XYZ file of C-alpha atoms in Angstrom:
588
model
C 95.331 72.657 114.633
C 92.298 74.819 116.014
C 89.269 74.770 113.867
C 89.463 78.311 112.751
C 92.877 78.127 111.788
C 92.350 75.080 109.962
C 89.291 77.122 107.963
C 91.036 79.900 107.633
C 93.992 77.945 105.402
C 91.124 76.250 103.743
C 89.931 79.699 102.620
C 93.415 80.813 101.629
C 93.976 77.824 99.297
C 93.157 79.394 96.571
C 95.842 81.923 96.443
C 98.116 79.428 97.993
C 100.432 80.144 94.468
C 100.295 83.845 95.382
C 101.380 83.405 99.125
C 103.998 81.396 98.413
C 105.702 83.586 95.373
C 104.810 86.417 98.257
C 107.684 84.281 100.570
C 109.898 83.632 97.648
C 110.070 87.091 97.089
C 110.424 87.996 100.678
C 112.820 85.537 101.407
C 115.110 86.733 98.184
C 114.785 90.812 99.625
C 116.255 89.396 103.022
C 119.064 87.657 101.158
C 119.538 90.310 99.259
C 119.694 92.681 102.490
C 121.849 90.290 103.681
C 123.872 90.242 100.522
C 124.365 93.973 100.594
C 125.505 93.770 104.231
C 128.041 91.093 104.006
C 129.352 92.089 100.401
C 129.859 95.361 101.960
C 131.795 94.097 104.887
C 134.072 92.150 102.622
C 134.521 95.491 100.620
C 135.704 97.699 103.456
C 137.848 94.853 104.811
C 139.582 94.178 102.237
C 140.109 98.060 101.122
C 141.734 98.720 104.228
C 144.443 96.364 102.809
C 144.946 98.148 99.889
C 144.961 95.409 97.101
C 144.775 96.239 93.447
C 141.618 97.463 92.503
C 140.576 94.546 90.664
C 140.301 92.436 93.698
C 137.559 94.753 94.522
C 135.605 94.973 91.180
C 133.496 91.685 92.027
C 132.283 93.339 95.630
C 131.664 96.724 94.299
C 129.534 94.990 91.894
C 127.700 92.761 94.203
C 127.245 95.691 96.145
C 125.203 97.303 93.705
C 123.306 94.633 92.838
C 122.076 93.254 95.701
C 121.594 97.283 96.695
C 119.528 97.818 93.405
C 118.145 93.581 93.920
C 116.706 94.357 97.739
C 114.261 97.536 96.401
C 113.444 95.673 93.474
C 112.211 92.520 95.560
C 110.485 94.283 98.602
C 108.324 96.271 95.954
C 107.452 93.031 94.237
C 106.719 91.006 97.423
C 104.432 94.075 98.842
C 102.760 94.317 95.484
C 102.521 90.380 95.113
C 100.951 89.674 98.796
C 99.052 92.864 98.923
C 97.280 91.715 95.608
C 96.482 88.343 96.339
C 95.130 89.598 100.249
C 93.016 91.788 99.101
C 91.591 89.912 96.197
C 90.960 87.394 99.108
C 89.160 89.616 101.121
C 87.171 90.862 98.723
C 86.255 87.136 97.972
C 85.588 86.828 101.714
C 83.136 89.691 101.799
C 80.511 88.479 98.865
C 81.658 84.666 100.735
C 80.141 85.723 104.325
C 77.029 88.266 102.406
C 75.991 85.048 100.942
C 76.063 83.217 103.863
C 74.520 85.786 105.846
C 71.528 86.810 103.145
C 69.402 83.140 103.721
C 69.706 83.964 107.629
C 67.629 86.940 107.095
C 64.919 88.676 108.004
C 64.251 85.735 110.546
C 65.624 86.897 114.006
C 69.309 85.831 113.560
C 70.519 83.634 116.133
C 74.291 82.450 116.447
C 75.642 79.715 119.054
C 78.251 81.050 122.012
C 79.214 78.969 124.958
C 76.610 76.734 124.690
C 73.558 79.125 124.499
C 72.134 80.968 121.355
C 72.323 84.482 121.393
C 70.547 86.986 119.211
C 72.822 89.450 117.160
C 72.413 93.415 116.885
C 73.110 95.355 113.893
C 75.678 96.668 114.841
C 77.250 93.576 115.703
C 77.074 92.369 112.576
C 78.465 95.572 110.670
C 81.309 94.542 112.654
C 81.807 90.895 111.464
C 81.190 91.887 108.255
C 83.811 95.171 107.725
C 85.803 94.607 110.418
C 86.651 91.608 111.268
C 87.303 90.471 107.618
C 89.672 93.367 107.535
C 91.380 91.749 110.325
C 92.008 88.817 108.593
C 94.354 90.483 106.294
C 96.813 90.870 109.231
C 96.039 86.719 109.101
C 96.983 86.651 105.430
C 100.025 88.944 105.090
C 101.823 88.928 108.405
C 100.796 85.320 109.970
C 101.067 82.751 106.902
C 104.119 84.270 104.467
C 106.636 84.847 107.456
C 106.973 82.284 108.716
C 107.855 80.315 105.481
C 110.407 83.380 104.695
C 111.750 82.863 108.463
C 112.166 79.010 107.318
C 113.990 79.873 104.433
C 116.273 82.069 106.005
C 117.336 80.332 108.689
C 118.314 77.337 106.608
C 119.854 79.040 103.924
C 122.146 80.933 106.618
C 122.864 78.247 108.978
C 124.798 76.613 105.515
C 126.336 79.976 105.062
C 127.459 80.358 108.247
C 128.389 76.551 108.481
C 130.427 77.196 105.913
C 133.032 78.774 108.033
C 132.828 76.072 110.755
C 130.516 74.073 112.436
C 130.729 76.339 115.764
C 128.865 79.284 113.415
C 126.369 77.704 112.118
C 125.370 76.045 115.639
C 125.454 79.711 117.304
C 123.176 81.076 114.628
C 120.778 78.303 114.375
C 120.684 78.380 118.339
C 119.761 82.175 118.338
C 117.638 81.973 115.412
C 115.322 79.189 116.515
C 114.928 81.045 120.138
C 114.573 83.881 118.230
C 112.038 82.784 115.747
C 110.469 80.248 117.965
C 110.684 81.292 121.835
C 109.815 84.900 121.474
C 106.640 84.548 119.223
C 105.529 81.657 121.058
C 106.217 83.694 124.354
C 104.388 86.814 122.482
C 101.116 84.654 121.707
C 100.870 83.273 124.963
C 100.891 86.714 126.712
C 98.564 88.124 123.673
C 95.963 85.624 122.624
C 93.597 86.569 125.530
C 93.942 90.310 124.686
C 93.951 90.126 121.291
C 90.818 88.383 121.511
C 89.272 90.674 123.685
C 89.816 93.624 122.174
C 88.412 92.174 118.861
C 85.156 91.292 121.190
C 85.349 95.172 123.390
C 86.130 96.673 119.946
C 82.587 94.751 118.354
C 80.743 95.423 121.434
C 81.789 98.979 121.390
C 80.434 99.640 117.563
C 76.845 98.071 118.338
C 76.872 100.400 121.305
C 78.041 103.254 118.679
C 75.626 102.283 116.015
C 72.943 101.973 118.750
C 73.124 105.629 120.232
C 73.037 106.689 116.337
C 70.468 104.830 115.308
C 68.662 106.356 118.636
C 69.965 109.847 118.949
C 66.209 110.987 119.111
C 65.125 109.315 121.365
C 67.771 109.681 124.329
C 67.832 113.267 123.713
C 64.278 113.370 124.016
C 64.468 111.620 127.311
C 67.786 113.564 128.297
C 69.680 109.823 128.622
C 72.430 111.059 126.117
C 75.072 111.917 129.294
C 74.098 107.837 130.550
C 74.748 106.636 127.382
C 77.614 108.796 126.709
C 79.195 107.425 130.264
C 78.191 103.385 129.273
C 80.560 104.461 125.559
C 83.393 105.827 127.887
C 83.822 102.918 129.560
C 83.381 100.924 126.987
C 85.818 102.948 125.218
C 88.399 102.757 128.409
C 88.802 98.888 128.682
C 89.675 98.803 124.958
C 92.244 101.415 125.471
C 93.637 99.699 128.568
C 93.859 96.022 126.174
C 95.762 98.025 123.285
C 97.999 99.566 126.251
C 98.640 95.640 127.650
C 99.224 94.770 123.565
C 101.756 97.469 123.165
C 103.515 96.229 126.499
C 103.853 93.149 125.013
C 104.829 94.037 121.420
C 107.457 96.303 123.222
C 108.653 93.256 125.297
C 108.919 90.861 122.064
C 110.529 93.667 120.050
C 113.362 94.227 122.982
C 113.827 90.726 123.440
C 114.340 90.340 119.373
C 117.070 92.955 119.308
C 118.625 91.548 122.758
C 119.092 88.268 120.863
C 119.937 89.385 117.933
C 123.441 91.544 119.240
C 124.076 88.636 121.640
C 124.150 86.708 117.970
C 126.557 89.156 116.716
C 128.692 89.435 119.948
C 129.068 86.242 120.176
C 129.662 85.254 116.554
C 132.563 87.497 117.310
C 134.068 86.731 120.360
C 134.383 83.031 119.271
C 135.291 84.004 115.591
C 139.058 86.489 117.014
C 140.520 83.312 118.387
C 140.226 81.512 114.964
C 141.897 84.185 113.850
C 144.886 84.930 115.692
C 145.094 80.773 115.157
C 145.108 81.743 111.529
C 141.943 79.326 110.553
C 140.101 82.063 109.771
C 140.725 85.449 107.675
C 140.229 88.051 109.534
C 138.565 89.691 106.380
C 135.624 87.906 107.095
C 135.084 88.932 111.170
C 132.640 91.963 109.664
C 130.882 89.414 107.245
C 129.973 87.124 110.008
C 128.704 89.822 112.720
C 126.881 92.217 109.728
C 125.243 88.480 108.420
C 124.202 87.988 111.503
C 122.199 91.159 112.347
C 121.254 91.289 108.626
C 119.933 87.634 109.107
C 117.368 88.048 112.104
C 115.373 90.730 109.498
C 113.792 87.531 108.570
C 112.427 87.150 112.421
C 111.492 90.425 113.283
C 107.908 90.305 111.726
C 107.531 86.693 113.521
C 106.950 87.989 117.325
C 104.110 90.681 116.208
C 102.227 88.187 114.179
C 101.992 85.256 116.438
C 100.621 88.034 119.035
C 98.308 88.830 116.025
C 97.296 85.860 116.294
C 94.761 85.026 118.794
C 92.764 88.208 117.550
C 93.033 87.302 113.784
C 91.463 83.753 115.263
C 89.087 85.547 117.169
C 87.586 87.530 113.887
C 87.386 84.200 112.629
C 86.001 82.437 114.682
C 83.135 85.135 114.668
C 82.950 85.212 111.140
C 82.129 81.496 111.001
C 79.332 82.045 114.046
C 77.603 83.518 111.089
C 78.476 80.762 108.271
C 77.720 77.843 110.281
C 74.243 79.179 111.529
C 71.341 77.312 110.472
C 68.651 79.934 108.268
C 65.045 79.215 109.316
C 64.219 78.525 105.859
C 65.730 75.345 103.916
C 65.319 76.139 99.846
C 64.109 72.508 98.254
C 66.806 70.587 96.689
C 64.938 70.700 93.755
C 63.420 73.256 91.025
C 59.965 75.321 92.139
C 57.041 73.213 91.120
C 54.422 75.380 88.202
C 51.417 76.909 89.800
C 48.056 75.973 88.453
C 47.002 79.913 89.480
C 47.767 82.308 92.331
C 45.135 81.059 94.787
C 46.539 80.395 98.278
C 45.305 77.876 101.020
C 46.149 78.099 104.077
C 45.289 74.836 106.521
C 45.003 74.053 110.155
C 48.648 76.451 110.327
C 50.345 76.644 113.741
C 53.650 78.131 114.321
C 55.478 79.044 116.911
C 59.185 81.097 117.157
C 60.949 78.583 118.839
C 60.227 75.005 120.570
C 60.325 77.076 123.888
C 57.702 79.634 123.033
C 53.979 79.909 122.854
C 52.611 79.645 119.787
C 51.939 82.507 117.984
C 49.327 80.527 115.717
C 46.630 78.056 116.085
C 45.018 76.263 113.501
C 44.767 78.983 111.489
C 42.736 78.032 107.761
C 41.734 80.303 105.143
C 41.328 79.881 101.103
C 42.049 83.151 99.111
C 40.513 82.657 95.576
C 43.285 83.671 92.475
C 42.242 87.837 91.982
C 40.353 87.626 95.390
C 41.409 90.064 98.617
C 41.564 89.114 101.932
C 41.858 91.296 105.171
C 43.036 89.870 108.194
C 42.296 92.374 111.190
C 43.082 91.831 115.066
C 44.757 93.586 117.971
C 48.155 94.317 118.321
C 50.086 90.932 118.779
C 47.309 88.624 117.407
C 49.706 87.086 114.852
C 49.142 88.767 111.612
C 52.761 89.950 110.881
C 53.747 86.831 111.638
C 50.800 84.952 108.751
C 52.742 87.687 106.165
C 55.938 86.788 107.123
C 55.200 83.282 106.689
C 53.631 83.113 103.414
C 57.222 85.558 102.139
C 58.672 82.313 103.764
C 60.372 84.334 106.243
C 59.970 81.851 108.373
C 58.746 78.064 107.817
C 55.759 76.746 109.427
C 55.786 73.639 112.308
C 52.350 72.354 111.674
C 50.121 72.444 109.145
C 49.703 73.499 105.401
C 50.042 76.376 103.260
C 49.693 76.270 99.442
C 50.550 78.764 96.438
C 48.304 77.533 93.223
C 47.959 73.913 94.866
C 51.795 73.666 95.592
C 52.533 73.199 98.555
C 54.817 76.297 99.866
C 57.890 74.883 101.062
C 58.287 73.486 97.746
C 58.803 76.847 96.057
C 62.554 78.083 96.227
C 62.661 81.455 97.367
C 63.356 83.875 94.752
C 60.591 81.875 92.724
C 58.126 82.626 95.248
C 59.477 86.194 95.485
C 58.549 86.885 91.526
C 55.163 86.347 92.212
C 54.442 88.699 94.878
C 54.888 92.760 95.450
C 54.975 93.672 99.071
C 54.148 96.372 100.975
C 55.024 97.145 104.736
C 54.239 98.791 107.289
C 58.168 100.481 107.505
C 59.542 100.426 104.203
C 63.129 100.480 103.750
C 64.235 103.739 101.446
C 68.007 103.510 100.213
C 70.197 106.253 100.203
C 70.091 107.084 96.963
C 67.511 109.063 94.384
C 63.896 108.018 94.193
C 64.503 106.833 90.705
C 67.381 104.006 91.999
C 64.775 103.040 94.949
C 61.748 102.543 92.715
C 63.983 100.473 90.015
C 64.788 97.861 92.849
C 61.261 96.318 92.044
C 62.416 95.634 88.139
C 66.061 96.818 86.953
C 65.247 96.167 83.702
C 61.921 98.213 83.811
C 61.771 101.516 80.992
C 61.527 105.311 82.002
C 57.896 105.118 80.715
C 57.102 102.068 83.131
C 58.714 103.697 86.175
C 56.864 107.189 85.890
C 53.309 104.647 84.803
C 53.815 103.102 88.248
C 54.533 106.371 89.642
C 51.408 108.106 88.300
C 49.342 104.359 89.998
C 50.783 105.342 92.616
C 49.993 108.719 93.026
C 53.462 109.847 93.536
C 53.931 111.202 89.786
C 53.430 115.136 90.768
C 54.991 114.949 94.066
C 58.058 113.686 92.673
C 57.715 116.741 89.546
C 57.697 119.030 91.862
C 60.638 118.234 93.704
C 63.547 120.367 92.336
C 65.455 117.405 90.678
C 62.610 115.093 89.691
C 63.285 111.811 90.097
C 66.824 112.158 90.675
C 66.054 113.919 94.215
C 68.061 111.576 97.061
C 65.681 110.626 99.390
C 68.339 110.506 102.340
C 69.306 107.799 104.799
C 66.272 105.649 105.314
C 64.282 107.624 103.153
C 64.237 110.366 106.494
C 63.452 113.720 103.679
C 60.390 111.885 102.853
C 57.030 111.808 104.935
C 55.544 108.192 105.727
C 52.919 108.776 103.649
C 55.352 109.768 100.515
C 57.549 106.629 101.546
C 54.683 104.208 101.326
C 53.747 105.756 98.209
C 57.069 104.403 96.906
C 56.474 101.238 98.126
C 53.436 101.306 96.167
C 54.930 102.273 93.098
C 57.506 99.423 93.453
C 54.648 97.052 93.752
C 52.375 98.175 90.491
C 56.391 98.061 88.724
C 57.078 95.322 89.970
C 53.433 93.862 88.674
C 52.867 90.408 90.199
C 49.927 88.812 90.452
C 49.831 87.957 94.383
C 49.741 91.371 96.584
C 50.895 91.528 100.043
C 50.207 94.580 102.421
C 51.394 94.280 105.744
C 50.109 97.550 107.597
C 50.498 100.006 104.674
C 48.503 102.781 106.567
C 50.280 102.591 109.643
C 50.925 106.142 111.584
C 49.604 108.005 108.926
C 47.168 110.987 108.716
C 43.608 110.998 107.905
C 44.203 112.975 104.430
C 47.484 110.699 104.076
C 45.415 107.252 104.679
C 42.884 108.174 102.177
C 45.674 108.475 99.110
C 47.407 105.899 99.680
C 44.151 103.511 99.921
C 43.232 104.850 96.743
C 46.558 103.859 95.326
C 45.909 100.371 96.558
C 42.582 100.181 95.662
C 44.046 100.716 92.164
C 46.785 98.303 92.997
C 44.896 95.364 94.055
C 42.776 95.029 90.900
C 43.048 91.700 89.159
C 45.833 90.200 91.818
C 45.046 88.057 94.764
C 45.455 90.086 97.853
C 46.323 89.573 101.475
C 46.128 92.512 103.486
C 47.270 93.577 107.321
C 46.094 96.078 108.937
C 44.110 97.018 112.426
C 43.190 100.347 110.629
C 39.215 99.475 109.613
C 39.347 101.557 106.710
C 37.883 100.845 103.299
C 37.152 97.477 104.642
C 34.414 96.645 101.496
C 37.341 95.875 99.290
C 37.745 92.885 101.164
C 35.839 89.891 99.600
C 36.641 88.518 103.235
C 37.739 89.577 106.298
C 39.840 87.391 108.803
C 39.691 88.318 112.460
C 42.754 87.066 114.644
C 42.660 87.322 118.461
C 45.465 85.035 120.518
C 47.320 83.852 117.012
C 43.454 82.174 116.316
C 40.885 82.949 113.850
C 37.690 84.162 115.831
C 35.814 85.669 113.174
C 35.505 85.314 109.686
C 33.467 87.435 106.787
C 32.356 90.367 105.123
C 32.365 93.905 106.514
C 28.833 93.686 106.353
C 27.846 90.741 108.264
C 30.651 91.421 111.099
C 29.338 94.025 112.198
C 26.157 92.594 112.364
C 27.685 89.407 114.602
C 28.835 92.190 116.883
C 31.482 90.209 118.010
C 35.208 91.630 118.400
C 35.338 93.142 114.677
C 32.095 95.394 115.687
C 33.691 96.361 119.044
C 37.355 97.536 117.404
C 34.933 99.247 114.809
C 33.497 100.561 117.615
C 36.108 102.080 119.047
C 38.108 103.321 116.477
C 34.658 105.442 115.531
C 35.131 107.027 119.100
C 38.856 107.782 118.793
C 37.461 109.120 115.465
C 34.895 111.308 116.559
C 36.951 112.592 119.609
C 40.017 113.575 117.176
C 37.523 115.923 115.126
């Protein structure tokens, strides 16, 4: 048994009680569609011999029974296996979010023939909508059928055995070629295209999400008609793999039929001569060729789900990429360790992405004093993202030391070390939803008076009153019917609500406007006060807040001190200083 089949009945263990009252239940609506067809068959036969009518009184009744019996049953097995699927997949969802959530934000990397490969977004929208709705096809049409296709054939090669061995070895011949042959013939031809369309069908949505996500920008640079063509074709091999998967379900649902009237022809040809012999009545010719067909209802669904197959493996085996990846950050195996305060050390640090990279740090050492601020400056690519992202424990650290209130930092689980610091970046994430909902993220439990307190910190208090619906105003997909300044005020406001005492600001200034700049480093000014503070930024603005300033150049410290005595080193902090004076100057 292939791994992700054998995973895939580990996960549907625990409704194994469901799934199998789901194949009682569809096991007694085929006998009871075969009931109603035999039953029937004995009827007429025997009513064209005109007997008293009380001979008939026991098949009229069965009739309507098993009539009323075959309704009742389907409705419970849909009910039953629909329940229990979808109560699975639900499970699955919040199963592969919290498998997915310690992956994040470090660049998400998933093993495929041997190589790692990153993932897009849109790839993983897929795996996590789609494909898990693909697994219900796994659930209700791969795992009950064949158990109701077992049960079936057994109970009807009796039945039919009953009249003579020579029935009940023509049915169970049919039935097993039937039931066996064809489906097996069916997965063979569709595993590879079932898989591939799951794969076309996943590449196909990152492309889609992609060219949404970047509408702007191919307009702008008139590559909408390239893009457009790259979707077609896209868009053209899966149609051509669902054409080659109807083929094939037309093929296995031609071949089922041909089998089963060669069941019924044949059950009949062989059954006349026992009758003109007189061994058998020829009452019951009709019930044997009507059981037949009615019998092979329970093999019909077999052929389209073993061609289901190969892509319901395929989702899997996707969906497990994702669960077996290893996150860049292990949580300790045991509880977060007290800080003695909020100072942080940082000592001789040097990380690097991955073993085959450069480093991105180099002995990098720094101690922030608890209610202290720190600036770390540097060109673009120096490394200073990459120092914030490693003291969130985005990432973990190679060499070195860090330390949060003389713990070391690796010892801290995660959502410990999150409740002791309010962040700020450089592109904050808005949800679609009102500004209210979006500020409340930093504290759920938080009051009205506390949220519009933060606000007012913030300086986003008399924006937001004089938008027409206050704090209820949606601020639109990513936060789009804000400006970046307004946004970042919001991420401000989170932070005083949120009211930790360690403050990280990676790039709050970024892309912003003179007039813009200046508000929103007056709301951090107010922010910072009494926390220890980290900030990131290659905007030199307001840099006397700092009680000192880091300089990074090549992921390595260069320079180190106050505003003041920087620029009197006139060393790389005096030359960006410098130059952002001129850009300055040549913008007014």
């Amino acid at each position: 048994m292939s791994s992700p089949l054998r995973r895939l009945l580990q996960l549907a263990w625990p409704i194994r009680n469901w799934m199998l009252l789901a194949a009682l239940l569809g096991s007694l609506t085929i006998i009871s569609g075969i009931g109603l067809l035999t039953t029937s068959a004995y009827l007429i036969s025997m009513a064209a011999l005109h007997p008293d009518v009380s001979a008939l009184s026991i098949a009229i009744v069965g009739v309507r029974f098993f009539g009323i019996a075959r309704g009742s049953f389907r409705y419970l097995e849909r009910l039953v296996s629909h329940r229990a699927t979808f109560r699975l997949l639900a499970n699955l969802r919040v199963w592969f979010y919290s498998a997915l959530e310690p992956l994040m934000p470090a660049r998400l990397l998933v093993q495929k023939d041997g190589q790692q490969h990153e993932l897009r977004s849109g790839d993983l929208l897929r795996r996590a909508v789609s494909d898990i709705d693909t697994l219900q096809n796994f659930y209700i049409r791969v795992l009950a059928p064949p158990l109701v296709a077992l049960v079936i054939g057994v109970l009807m090669w009796i039945f039919f055995g009953a009249f003579g061995i020579v029935f009940g070895l023509i049915f169970i011949a049919f039935y097993l070629l039937s039931s066996v042959g064809i489906p097996w013939l069916a997965h063979l031809l569709g595993q590879r295209v079932s898989r591939e369309m799951v794969s076309t069908q996943a590449e196909l949505e990152s492309q889609l999400v992609d060219s949404v996500q970047g509408i702007a920008d191919l307009i702008a640079f008139g590559q909408q008609e390239r893009q457009a063509q790259s979707i077609e074709r896209m868009n053209k091999k899966l149609q051509k793999l669902q054409m080659t998967a109807a083929y094939v379900s037309g093929m296995q649902g031609t071949l089922t039929n041909l089998l089963m009237n060669l069941t019924a022809w044949t059950m009949l040809l062989v059954a006349i001569p026992y009758v003109y012999r007189g061994e058998l009545s020829g009452i019951i010719l009709a019930v044997l060729v009507l059981g037949a067909l009615a019998s092979f209802e329970g093999v019909l669904p077999l052929a389209s789900s073993f061609q289901q197959l190969g892509g319901s493996l395929e989702a899997a085996r996707r969906l497990f990429e994702i669960v077996d990846a290893r996150p860049a950050v292990q949580n300790p195996t045991t509880p977060s360790p007290t800080p003695q305060d909020h100072s942080i050390q940082v000592k001789d640090l040097s990380f690097r992405y991955e073993e085959s990279e450069p480093y991105v740090l180099r002995d990098v050492s720094f101690t922030l004093p608890r209610g202290k601020c720190l600036m770390i400056v540097g060109p673009s690519g120096s490394g200073k993202s990459t120092l914030a992202n490693l003291l969130l424990r985005f990432w973990d650290y190679q060499e070195g030391t860090m330390t949060l209130g003389g713990q070391p930092l690796q010892a801290y689980q995660q959502d410990d070390l999150y409740q002791q610091m309010s962040v700020v970046e450089q592109d904050t994430h808005l949800f679609n939803t009102t500004i209210r909902e979006n500020l409340m993220i930093a504290r759920k439990q938080a009051s009205e008076e506390e949220m519009i307190e933060a606000a007012r910190k913030a300086q986003l208090h008399d924006f937001v009153l004089s938008l027409p619906e206050g704090y209820d105003t949606a601020v639109g997909e990513q936060g789009l019917r804000l400006s970046g300044g307004e946004r970042q005020r919001v991420a401000i406001a989170r932070a005083f609500l949120k009211n930790t005492p360690i403050l990280l600001l990676d790039e709050p200034t970024v892309n912003l406007d003179a007039i813009t700049e200046r508000a929103v480093l007056d709301a951090i000014k107010a922010l910072r006060q009494q926390r220890t503070t980290i900030m990131v930024t290659h905007r030199l603005a307001e840099m006397e807040m700092a009680d000192e300033i880091l300089v990074l150049h090549h992921g390595r410290i260069v320079e180190r001190g106050t505003h003041a005595s920087l620029l009197q080193s006139e060393g790389l902090y005096w030359r960006m200083w410098q130059q952002q004076r001129a850009r300055t100057v040549e913008a007014v």
